[in-house]
């Protein structure tokens, strides 16, 4: 898509952002990058709730117990 830059800037069609409520706009000398912001990063859920096993170090060594390595 090519568009003119007006005194207000450039409009990005909402249809290009389905289900997105917030974006991060990054500016470099050669490009402008629009990146969707995730409401919550799922990796932050790792370790919650912690693993419950009959061993004391299950949370810190979960790969060993899950994959028998």
Coordinates of C-alpha atoms in Angstrom, one line a residue:
X1 CA 0.0 0.0 0.0
X2 CA 1.3 3.5 -0.8
X3 CA -0.2 6.6 0.8
X4 CA 0.5 10.3 1.2
X5 CA 1.9 11.7 4.4
X6 CA -0.5 14.4 5.5
X7 CA 0.0 17.1 8.2
X8 CA -1.5 14.5 10.6
X9 CA 0.8 11.7 9.5
X10 CA -0.2 8.3 8.0
X11 CA -3.3 6.2 8.8
X12 CA -2.9 2.4 9.0
X13 CA -6.1 0.5 8.2
X14 CA -7.7 -1.1 11.3
X15 CA -8.3 -4.2 9.1
X16 CA -4.6 -4.8 9.1
X17 CA -4.7 -5.0 12.9
X18 CA -7.4 -7.6 13.7
X19 CA -7.8 -8.2 17.5
X20 CA -4.9 -5.8 18.3
X21 CA -5.6 -3.1 20.9
X22 CA -2.1 -1.6 21.2
X23 CA 1.0 -1.3 19.0
X24 CA 4.6 -0.3 19.6
X25 CA 6.0 2.0 17.0
X26 CA 9.8 1.9 16.4
X27 CA 11.6 4.5 14.3
X28 CA 15.0 4.1 12.6
X29 CA 16.5 6.3 10.0
X30 CA 15.4 3.9 7.2
X31 CA 12.2 2.4 8.5
X32 CA 9.1 2.7 10.7
X33 CA 8.1 -0.6 12.3
X34 CA 4.6 -1.2 13.9
X35 CA 4.6 -4.2 16.2
X36 CA 1.6 -5.5 18.1
X37 CA 1.9 -5.4 21.9
X38 CA 0.9 -8.6 23.6
X39 CA -1.4 -8.1 26.5
X40 CA 0.5 -10.7 28.5
X41 CA 3.6 -12.7 27.7
X42 CA 2.9 -16.4 28.3
X43 CA 6.5 -17.1 29.2
X44 CA 5.9 -15.2 32.4
X45 CA 3.6 -18.0 33.5
X46 CA 6.4 -20.5 33.6
X47 CA 6.8 -21.8 37.2
X48 CA 3.3 -20.8 38.3
X49 CA 1.9 -22.8 39.9
X50 CA 5.1 -24.7 40.6
X51 CA 5.4 -28.3 39.9
X52 CA 4.1 -30.5 42.7
X53 CA 6.0 -33.8 43.0
X54 CA 7.5 -35.9 45.8
X55 CA 10.9 -34.3 45.1
X56 CA 12.3 -31.0 46.5
X57 CA 13.9 -29.6 43.3
X58 CA 11.0 -30.3 40.8
X59 CA 10.6 -26.7 39.8
X60 CA 14.2 -26.0 39.1
X61 CA 14.9 -29.3 37.3
X62 CA 11.5 -29.8 35.6
X63 CA 13.0 -30.9 32.2
X64 CA 14.9 -33.7 33.8
X65 CA 11.7 -35.1 35.4
X66 CA 9.4 -34.5 32.4
X67 CA 11.8 -36.0 29.8
X68 CA 13.7 -38.5 32.0
X69 CA 17.0 -36.9 31.1

